[in-house]
PDB file of C-alpha atoms in Angstrom:
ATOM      1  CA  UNK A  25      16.945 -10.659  -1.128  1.00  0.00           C
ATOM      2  CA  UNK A  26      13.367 -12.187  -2.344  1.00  0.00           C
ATOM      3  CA  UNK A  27       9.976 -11.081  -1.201  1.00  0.00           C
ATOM      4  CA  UNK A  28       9.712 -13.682   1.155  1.00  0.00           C
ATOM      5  CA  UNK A  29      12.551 -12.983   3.709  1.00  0.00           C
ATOM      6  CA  UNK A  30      12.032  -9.095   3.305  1.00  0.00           C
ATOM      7  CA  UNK A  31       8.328  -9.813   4.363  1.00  0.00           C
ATOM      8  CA  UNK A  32       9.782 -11.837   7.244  1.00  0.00           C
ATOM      9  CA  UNK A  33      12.758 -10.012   8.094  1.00  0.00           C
ATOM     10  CA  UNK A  34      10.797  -6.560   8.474  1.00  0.00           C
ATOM     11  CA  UNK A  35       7.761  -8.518  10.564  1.00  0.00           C
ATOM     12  CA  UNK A  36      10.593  -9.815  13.053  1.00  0.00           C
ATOM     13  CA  UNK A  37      11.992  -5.826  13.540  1.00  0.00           C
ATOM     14  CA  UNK A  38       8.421  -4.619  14.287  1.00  0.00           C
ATOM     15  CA  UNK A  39       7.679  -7.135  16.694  1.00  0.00           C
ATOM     16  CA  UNK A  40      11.166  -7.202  18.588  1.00  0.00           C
ATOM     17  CA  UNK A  41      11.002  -3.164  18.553  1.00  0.00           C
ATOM     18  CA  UNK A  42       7.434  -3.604  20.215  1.00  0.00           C
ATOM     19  CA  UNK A  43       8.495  -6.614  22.359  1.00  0.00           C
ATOM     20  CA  UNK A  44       5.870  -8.789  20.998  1.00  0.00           C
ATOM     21  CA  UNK A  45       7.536 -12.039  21.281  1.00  0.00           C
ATOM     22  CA  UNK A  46       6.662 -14.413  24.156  1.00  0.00           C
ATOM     23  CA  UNK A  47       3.046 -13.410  24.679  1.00  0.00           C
ATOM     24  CA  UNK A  48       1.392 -15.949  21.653  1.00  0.00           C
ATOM     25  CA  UNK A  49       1.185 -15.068  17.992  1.00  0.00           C
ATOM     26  CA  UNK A  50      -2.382 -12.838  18.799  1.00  0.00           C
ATOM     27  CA  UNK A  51      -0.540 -10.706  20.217  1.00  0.00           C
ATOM     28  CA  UNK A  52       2.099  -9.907  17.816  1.00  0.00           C
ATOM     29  CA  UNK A  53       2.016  -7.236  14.901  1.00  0.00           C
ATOM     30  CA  UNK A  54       0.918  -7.358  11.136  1.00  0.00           C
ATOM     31  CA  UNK A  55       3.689  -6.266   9.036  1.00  0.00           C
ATOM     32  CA  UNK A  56       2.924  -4.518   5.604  1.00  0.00           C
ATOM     33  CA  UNK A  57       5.592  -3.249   3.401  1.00  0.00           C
ATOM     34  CA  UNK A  58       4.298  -1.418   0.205  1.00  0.00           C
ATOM     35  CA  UNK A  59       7.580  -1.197  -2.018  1.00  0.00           C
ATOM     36  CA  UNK A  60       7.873   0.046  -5.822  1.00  0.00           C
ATOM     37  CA  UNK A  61       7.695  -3.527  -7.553  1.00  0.00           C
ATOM     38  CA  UNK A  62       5.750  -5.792  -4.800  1.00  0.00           C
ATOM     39  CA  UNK A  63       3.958  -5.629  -1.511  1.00  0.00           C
ATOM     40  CA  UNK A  64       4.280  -7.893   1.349  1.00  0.00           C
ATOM     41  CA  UNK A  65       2.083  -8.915   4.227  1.00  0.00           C
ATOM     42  CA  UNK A  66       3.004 -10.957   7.005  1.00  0.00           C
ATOM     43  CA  UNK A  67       1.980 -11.865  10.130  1.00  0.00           C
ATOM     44  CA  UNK A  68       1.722 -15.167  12.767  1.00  0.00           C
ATOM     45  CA  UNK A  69      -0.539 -17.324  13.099  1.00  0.00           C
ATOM     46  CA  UNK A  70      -2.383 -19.209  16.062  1.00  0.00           C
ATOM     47  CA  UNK A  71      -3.000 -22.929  15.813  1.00  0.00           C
ATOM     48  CA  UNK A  72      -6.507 -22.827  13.699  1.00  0.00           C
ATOM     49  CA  UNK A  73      -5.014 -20.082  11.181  1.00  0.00           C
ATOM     50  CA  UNK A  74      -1.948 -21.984  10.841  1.00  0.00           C
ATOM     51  CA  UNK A  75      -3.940 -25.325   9.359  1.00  0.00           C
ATOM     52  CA  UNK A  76      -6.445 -23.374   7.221  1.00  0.00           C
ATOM     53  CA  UNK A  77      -3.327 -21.482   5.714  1.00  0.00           C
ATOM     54  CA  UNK A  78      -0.564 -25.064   5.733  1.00  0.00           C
ATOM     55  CA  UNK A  79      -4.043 -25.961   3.665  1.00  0.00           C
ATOM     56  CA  UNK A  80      -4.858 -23.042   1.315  1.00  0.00           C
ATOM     57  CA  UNK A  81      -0.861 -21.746   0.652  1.00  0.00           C
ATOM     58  CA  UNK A  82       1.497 -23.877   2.316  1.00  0.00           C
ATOM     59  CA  UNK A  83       4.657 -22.332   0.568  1.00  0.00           C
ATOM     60  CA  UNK A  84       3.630 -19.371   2.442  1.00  0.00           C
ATOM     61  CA  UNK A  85       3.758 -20.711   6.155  1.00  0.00           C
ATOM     62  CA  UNK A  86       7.551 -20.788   7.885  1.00  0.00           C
ATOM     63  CA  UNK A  87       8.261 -21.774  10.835  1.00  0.00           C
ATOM     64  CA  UNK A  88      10.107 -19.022  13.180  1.00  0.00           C
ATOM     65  CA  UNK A  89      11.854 -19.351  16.556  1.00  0.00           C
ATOM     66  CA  UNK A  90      12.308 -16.219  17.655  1.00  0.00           C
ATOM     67  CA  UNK A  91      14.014 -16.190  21.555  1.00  0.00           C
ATOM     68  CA  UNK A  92      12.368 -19.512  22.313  1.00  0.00           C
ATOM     69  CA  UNK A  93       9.276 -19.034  20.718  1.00  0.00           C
ATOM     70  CA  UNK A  94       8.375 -21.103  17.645  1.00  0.00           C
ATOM     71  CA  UNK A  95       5.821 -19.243  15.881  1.00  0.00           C
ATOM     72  CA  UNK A  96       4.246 -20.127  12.231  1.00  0.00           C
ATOM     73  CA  UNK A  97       3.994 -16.838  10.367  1.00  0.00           C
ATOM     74  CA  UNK A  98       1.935 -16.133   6.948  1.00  0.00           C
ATOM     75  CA  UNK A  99       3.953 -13.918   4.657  1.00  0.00           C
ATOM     76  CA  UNK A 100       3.219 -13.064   1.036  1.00  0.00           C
ATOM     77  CA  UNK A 101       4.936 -11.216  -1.446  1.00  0.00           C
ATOM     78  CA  UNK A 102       2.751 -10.003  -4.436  1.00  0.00           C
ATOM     79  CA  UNK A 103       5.006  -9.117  -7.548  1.00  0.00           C
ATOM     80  CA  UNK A 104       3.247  -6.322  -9.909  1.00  0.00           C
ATOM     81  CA  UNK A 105       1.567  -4.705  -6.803  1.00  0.00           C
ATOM     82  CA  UNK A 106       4.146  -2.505  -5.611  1.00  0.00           C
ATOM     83  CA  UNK A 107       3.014   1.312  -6.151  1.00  0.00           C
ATOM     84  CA  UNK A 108       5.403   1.759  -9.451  1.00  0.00           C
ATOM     85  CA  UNK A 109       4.368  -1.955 -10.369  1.00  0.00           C
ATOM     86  CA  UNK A 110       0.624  -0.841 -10.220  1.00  0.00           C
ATOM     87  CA  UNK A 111       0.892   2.786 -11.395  1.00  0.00           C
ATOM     88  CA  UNK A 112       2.833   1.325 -14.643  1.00  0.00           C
ATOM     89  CA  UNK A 113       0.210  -1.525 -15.322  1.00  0.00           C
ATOM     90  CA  UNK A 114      -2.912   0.712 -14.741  1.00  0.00           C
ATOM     91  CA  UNK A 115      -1.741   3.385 -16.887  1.00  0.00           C
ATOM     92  CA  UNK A 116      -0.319   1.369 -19.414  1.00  0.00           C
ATOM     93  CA  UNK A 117      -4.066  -1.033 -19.550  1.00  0.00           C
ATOM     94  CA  UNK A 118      -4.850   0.891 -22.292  1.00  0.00           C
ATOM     95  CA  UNK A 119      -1.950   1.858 -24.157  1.00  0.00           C
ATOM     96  CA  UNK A 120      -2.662   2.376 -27.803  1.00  0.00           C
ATOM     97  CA  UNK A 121       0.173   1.047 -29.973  1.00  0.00           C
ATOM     98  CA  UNK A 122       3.756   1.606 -28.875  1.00  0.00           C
ATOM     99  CA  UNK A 123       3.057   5.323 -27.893  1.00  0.00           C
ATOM    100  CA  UNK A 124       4.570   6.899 -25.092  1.00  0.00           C
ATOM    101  CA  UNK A 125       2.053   9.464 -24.710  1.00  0.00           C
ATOM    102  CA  UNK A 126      -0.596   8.522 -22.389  1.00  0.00           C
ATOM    103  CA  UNK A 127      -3.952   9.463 -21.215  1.00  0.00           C
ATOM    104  CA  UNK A 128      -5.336   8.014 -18.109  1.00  0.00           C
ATOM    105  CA  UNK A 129      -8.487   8.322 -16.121  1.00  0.00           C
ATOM    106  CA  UNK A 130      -6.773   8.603 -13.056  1.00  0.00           C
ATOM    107  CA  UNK A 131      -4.989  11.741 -14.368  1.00  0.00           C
ATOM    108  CA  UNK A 132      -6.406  15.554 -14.581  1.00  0.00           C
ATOM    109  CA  UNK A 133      -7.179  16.598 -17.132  1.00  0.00           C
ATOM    110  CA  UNK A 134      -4.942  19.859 -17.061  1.00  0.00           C
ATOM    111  CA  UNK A 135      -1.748  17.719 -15.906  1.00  0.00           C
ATOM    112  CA  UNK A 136       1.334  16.764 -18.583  1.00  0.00           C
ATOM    113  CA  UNK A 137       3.897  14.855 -17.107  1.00  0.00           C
ATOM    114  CA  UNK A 138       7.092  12.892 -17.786  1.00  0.00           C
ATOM    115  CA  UNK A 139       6.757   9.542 -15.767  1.00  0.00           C
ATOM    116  CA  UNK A 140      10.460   6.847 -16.120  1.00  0.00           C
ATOM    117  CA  UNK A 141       9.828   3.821 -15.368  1.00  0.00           C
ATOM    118  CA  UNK A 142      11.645   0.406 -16.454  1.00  0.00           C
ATOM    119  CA  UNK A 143      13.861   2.888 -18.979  1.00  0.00           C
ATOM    120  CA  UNK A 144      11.058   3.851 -20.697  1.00  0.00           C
ATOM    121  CA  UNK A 145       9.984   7.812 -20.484  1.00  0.00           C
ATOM    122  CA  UNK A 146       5.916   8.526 -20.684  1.00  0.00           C
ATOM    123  CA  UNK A 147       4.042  11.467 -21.042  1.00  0.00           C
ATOM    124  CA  UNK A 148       1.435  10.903 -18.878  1.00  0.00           C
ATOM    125  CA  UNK A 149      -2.434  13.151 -19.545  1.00  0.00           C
ATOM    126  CA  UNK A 150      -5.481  13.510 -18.702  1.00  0.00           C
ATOM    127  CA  UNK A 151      -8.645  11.396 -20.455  1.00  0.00           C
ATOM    128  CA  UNK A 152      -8.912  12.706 -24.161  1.00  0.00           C
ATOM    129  CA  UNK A 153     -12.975  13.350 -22.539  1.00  0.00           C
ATOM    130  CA  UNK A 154     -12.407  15.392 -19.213  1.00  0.00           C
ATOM    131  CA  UNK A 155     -14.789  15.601 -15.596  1.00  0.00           C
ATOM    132  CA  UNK A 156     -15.475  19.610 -15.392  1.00  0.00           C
ATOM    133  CA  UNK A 157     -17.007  20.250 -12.176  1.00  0.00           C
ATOM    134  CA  UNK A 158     -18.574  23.759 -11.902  1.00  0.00           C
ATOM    135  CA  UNK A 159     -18.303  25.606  -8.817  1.00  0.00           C
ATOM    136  CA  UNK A 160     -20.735  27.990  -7.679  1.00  0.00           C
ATOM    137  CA  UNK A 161     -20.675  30.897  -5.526  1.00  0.00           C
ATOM    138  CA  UNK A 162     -23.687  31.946  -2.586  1.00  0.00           C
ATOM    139  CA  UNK A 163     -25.140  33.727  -5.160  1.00  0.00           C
ATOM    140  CA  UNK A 164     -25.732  30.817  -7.230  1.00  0.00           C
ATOM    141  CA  UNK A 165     -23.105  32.316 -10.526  1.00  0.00           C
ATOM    142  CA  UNK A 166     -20.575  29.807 -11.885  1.00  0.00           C
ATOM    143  CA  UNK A 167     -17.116  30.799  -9.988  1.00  0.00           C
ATOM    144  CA  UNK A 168     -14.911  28.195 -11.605  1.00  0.00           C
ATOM    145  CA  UNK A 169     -14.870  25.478 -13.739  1.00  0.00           C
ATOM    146  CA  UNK A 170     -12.755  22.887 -12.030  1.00  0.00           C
ATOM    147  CA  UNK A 171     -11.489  19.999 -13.946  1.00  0.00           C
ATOM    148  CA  UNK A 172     -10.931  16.832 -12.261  1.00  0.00           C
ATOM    149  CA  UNK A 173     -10.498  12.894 -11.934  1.00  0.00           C
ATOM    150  CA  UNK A 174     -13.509  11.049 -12.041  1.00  0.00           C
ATOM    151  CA  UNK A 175     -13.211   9.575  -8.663  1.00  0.00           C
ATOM    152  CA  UNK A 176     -15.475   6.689  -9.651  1.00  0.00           C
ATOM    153  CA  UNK A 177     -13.682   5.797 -13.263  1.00  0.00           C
ATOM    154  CA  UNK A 178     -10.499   5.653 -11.778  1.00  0.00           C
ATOM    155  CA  UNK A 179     -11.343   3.963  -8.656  1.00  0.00           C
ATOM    156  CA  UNK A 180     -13.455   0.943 -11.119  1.00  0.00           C
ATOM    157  CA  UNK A 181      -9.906   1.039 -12.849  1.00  0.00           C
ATOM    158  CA  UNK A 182      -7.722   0.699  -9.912  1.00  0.00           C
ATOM    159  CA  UNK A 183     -10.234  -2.584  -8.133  1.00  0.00           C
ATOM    160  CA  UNK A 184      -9.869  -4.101 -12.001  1.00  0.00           C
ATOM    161  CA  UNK A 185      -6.437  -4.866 -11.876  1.00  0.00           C
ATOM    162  CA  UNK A 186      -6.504  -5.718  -8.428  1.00  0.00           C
ATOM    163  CA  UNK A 187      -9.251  -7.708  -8.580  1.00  0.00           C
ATOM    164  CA  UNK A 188      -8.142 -11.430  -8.011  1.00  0.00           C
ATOM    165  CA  UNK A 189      -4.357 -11.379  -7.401  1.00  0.00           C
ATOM    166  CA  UNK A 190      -4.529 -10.802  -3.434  1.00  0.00           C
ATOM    167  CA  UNK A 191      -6.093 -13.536  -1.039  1.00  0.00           C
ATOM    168  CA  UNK A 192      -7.335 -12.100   1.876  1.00  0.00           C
ATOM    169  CA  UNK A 193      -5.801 -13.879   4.422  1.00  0.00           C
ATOM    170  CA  UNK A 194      -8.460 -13.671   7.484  1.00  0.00           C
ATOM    171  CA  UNK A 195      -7.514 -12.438  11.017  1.00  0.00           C
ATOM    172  CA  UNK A 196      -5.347  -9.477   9.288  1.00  0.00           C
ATOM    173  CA  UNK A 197      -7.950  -7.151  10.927  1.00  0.00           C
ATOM    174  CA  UNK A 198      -8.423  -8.292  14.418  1.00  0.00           C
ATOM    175  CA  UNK A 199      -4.557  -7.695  14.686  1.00  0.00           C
ATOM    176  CA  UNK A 200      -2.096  -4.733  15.396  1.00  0.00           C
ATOM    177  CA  UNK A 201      -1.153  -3.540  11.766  1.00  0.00           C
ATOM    178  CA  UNK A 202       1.949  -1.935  11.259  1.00  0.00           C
ATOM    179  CA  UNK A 203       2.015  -0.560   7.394  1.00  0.00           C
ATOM    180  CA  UNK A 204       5.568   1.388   6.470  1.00  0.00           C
ATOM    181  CA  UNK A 205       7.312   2.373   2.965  1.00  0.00           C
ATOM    182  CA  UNK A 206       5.261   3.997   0.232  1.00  0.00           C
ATOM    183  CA  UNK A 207       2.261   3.641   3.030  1.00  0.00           C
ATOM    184  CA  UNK A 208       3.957   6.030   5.251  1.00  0.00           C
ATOM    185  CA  UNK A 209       5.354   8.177   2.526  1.00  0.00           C
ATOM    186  CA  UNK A 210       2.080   8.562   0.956  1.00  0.00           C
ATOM    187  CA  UNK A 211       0.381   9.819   4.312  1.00  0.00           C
ATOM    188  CA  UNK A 212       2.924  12.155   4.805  1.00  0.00           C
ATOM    189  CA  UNK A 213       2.748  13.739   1.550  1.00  0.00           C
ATOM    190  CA  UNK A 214      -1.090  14.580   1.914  1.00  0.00           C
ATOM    191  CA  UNK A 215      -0.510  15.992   5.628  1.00  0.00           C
ATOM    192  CA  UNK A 216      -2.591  12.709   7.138  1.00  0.00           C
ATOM    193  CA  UNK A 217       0.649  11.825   9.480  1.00  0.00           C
ATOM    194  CA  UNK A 218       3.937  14.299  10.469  1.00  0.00           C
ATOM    195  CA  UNK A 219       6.478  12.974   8.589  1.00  0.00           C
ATOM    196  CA  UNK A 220       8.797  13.329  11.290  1.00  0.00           C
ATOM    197  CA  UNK A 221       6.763  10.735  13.705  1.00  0.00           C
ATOM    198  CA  UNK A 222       4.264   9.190  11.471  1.00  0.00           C
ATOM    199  CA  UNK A 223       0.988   8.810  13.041  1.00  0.00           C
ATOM    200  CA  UNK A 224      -2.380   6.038  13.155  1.00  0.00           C
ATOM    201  CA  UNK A 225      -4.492   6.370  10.391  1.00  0.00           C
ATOM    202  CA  UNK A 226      -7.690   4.716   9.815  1.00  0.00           C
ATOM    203  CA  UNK A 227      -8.529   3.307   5.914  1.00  0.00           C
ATOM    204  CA  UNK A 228     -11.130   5.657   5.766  1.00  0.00           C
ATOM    205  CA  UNK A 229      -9.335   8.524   5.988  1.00  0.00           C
ATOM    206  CA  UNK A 230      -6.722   7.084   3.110  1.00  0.00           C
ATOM    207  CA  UNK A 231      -9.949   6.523   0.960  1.00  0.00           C
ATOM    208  CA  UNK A 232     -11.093  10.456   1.710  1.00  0.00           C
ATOM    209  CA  UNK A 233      -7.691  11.514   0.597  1.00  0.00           C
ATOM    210  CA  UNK A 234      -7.780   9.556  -2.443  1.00  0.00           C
ATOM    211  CA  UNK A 235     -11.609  11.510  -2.947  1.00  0.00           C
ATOM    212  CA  UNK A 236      -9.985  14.831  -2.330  1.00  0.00           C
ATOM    213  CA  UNK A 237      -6.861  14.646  -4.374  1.00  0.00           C
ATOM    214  CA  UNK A 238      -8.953  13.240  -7.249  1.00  0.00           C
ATOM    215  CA  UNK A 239     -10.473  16.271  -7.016  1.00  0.00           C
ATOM    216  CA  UNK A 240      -8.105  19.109  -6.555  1.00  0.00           C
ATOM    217  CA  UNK A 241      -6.017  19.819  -9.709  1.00  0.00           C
ATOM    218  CA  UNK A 242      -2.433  19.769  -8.646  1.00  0.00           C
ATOM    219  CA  UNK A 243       0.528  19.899 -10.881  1.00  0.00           C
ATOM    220  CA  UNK A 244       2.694  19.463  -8.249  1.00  0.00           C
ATOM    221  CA  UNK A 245       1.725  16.061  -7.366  1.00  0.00           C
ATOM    222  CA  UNK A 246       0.164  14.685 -10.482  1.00  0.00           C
ATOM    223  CA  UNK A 247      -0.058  10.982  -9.796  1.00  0.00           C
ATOM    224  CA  UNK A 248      -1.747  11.712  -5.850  1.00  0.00           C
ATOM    225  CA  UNK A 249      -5.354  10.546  -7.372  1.00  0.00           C
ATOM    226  CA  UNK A 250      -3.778   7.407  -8.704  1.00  0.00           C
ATOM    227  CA  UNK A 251      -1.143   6.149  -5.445  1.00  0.00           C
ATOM    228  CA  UNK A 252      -3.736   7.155  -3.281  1.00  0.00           C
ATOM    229  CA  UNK A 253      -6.515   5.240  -4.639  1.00  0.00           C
ATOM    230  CA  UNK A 254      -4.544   2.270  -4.956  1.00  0.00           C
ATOM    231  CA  UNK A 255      -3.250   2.305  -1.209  1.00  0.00           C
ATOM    232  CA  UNK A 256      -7.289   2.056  -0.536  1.00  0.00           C
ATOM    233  CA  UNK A 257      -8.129  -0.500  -3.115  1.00  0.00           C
ATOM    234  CA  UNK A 258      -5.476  -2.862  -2.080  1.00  0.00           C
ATOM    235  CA  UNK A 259      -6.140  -2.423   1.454  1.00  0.00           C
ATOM    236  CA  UNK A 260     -10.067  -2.711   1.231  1.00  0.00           C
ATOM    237  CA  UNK A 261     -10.370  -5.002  -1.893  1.00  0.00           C
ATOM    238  CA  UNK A 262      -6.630  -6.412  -1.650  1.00  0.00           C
ATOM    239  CA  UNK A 263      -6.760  -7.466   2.402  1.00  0.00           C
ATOM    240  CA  UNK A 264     -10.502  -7.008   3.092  1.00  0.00           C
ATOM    241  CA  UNK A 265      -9.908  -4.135   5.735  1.00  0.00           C
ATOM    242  CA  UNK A 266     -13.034  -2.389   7.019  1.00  0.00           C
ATOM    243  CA  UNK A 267     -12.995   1.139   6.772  1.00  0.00           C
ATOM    244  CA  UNK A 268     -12.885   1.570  10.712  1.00  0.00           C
ATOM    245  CA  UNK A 269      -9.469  -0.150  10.405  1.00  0.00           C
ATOM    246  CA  UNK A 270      -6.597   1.275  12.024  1.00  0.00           C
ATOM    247  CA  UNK A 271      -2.975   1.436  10.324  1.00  0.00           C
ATOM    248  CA  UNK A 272       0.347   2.572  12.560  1.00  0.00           C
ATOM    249  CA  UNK A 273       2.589   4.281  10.127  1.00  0.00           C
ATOM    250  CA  UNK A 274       6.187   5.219  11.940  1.00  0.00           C
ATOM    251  CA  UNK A 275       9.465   4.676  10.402  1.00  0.00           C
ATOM    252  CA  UNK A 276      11.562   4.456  13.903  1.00  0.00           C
ATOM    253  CA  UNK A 277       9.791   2.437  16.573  1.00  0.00           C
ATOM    254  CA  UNK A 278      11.970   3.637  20.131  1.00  0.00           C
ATOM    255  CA  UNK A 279      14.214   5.759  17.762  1.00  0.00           C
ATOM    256  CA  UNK A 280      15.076   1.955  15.607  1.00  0.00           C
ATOM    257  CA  UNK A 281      14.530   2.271  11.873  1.00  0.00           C
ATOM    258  CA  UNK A 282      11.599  -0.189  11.013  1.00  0.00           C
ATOM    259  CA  UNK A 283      13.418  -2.367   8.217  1.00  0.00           C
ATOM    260  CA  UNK A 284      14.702  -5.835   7.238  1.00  0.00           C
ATOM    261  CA  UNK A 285      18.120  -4.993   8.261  1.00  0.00           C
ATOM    262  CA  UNK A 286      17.894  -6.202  11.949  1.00  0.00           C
ATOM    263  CA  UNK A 287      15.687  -8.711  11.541  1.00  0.00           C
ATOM    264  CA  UNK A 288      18.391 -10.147   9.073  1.00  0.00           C
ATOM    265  CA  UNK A 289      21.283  -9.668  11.687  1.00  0.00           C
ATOM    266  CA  UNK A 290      19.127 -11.861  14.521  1.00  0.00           C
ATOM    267  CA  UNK A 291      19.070 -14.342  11.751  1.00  0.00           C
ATOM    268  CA  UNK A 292      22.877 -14.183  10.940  1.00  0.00           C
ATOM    269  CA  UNK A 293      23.253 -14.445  14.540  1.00  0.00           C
ATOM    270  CA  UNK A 294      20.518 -17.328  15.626  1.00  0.00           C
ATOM    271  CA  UNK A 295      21.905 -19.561  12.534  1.00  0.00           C
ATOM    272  CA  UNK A 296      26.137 -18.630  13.201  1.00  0.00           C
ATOM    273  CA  UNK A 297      25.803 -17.499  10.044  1.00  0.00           C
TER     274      UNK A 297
END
């Protein structure tokens, strides 16, 4: 299955679990699916949205009849900015030669990990130049010297290789957004959401996580500082989200699995497939 009909697929489940359909496309939900080689982000679009996008990306527009209702809907699939996509190209940006060994801004400096990806094994460090933060106590006496990520090199990092390859498709904001996959799994892991029932979380409060795994040193979750961070760049930089802006993360909407599979089966079904 491409990007496309996942994007589409997944959008349909969200809306028919939240019984969107039949009210007009400003009232349906956003749909965006953060997988481990692209993203999507889909959503429909009323009558003035639908001609500035037709004009702008008109591969990107379908036309949907879901119960009755014929709906255009935006969806986008971005190749290379799924979280493994990203994490492999931004560490990899400044690979020296063919080595495997790797040092990274967005990487403490005490961490050395073994990182697969595309059958290749890294060894994934720390900059050769580490951020040592020194912690005082009341009395004013160094207690610890803490090394850590220099939130702002890795974050300048992160925004360059995002820079340019998303459009921001307008009207994302003033929508319902419904964000699932690595979104939810990543605000789970860092205690911003139960994992059990997922939770709303705001952008802001992705971006403070990214801050305060950056700087904690944690072996146990050694690439944090980097998925982190680039869950906030692509949703600030990426789709132009405010910081106020609200994201639903659940993975069962009325005890349903959010997913492409039953969007897929109303398809089978609406086209005797």
């Amino acid at each position: 299955m491409d990007g496309t009909d996942e994007g589409l697929f997944s959008w349909f489940t969200v809306n028919f679990l939240l019984d969107r359909f039949g009210a007009g496309p400003e009232h349906t939900a956003v749909a965006l699916d953060l997988g481990g080689g692209s993203t999507q982000v889909t959503f429909a679009l009323d009558k003035d949205e639908e001609a500035i996008f037709r004009a702008h990306d008109p591969d990107s527009v379908h036309e949907i009849n879901a119960f009755h209702n014929k709906l255009a809907v935006y969806t986008h699939s971005y190749l290379g900015l799924g979280l493994m996509a990203a994490r492999h190209a931004i560490l990899t940006a400044d690979q020296e030669g063919n080595t495997s060994v790797i040092h990274n801004v967005c990487i403490n400096p005490i961490v050395s990990t073994e990182w697969e990806y595309a059958g290749t094994t890294y060894t994934l460090k720390g900059p050769k130049d580490p951020t040592i933060i020194h912690i005082k106590e009341k009395k004013g006496t160094v207690a610890e010297d803490r090394p850590i990520v220099n939130f702002t090199q890795c974050l300048s990092t992160v925004q360059d290789y995002v820079a340019h390859k998303v459009y921001k498709p307008k009207g994302l904001s003033r929508r319902e957004i419904n964000a699932f996959s690595y979104y939810f799994d990543r605000a789970a892991e860092v205690g911003l959401i139960d994992e059990r029932v997922g939770g709303v979380v705001s952008l802001k409060q992705f971006m403070d996580a990214a801050k305060t795994s950056c700087n904690t040193p944690n072996v146990d979750q050694p690439l944090m500082c980097l998925d982190l961070t680039i869950i906030s760049v692509l949703l600030k930089d990426g789709f132009g989200f405010e910081s106020k802006t609200k994201l639903n993360l659940f993975k069962k909407i009325d005890n349903h699995e959010i997913s492409w599979a039953l969007g897929l089966a109303f398809h089978i079904l609406e086209n005797g497939l």
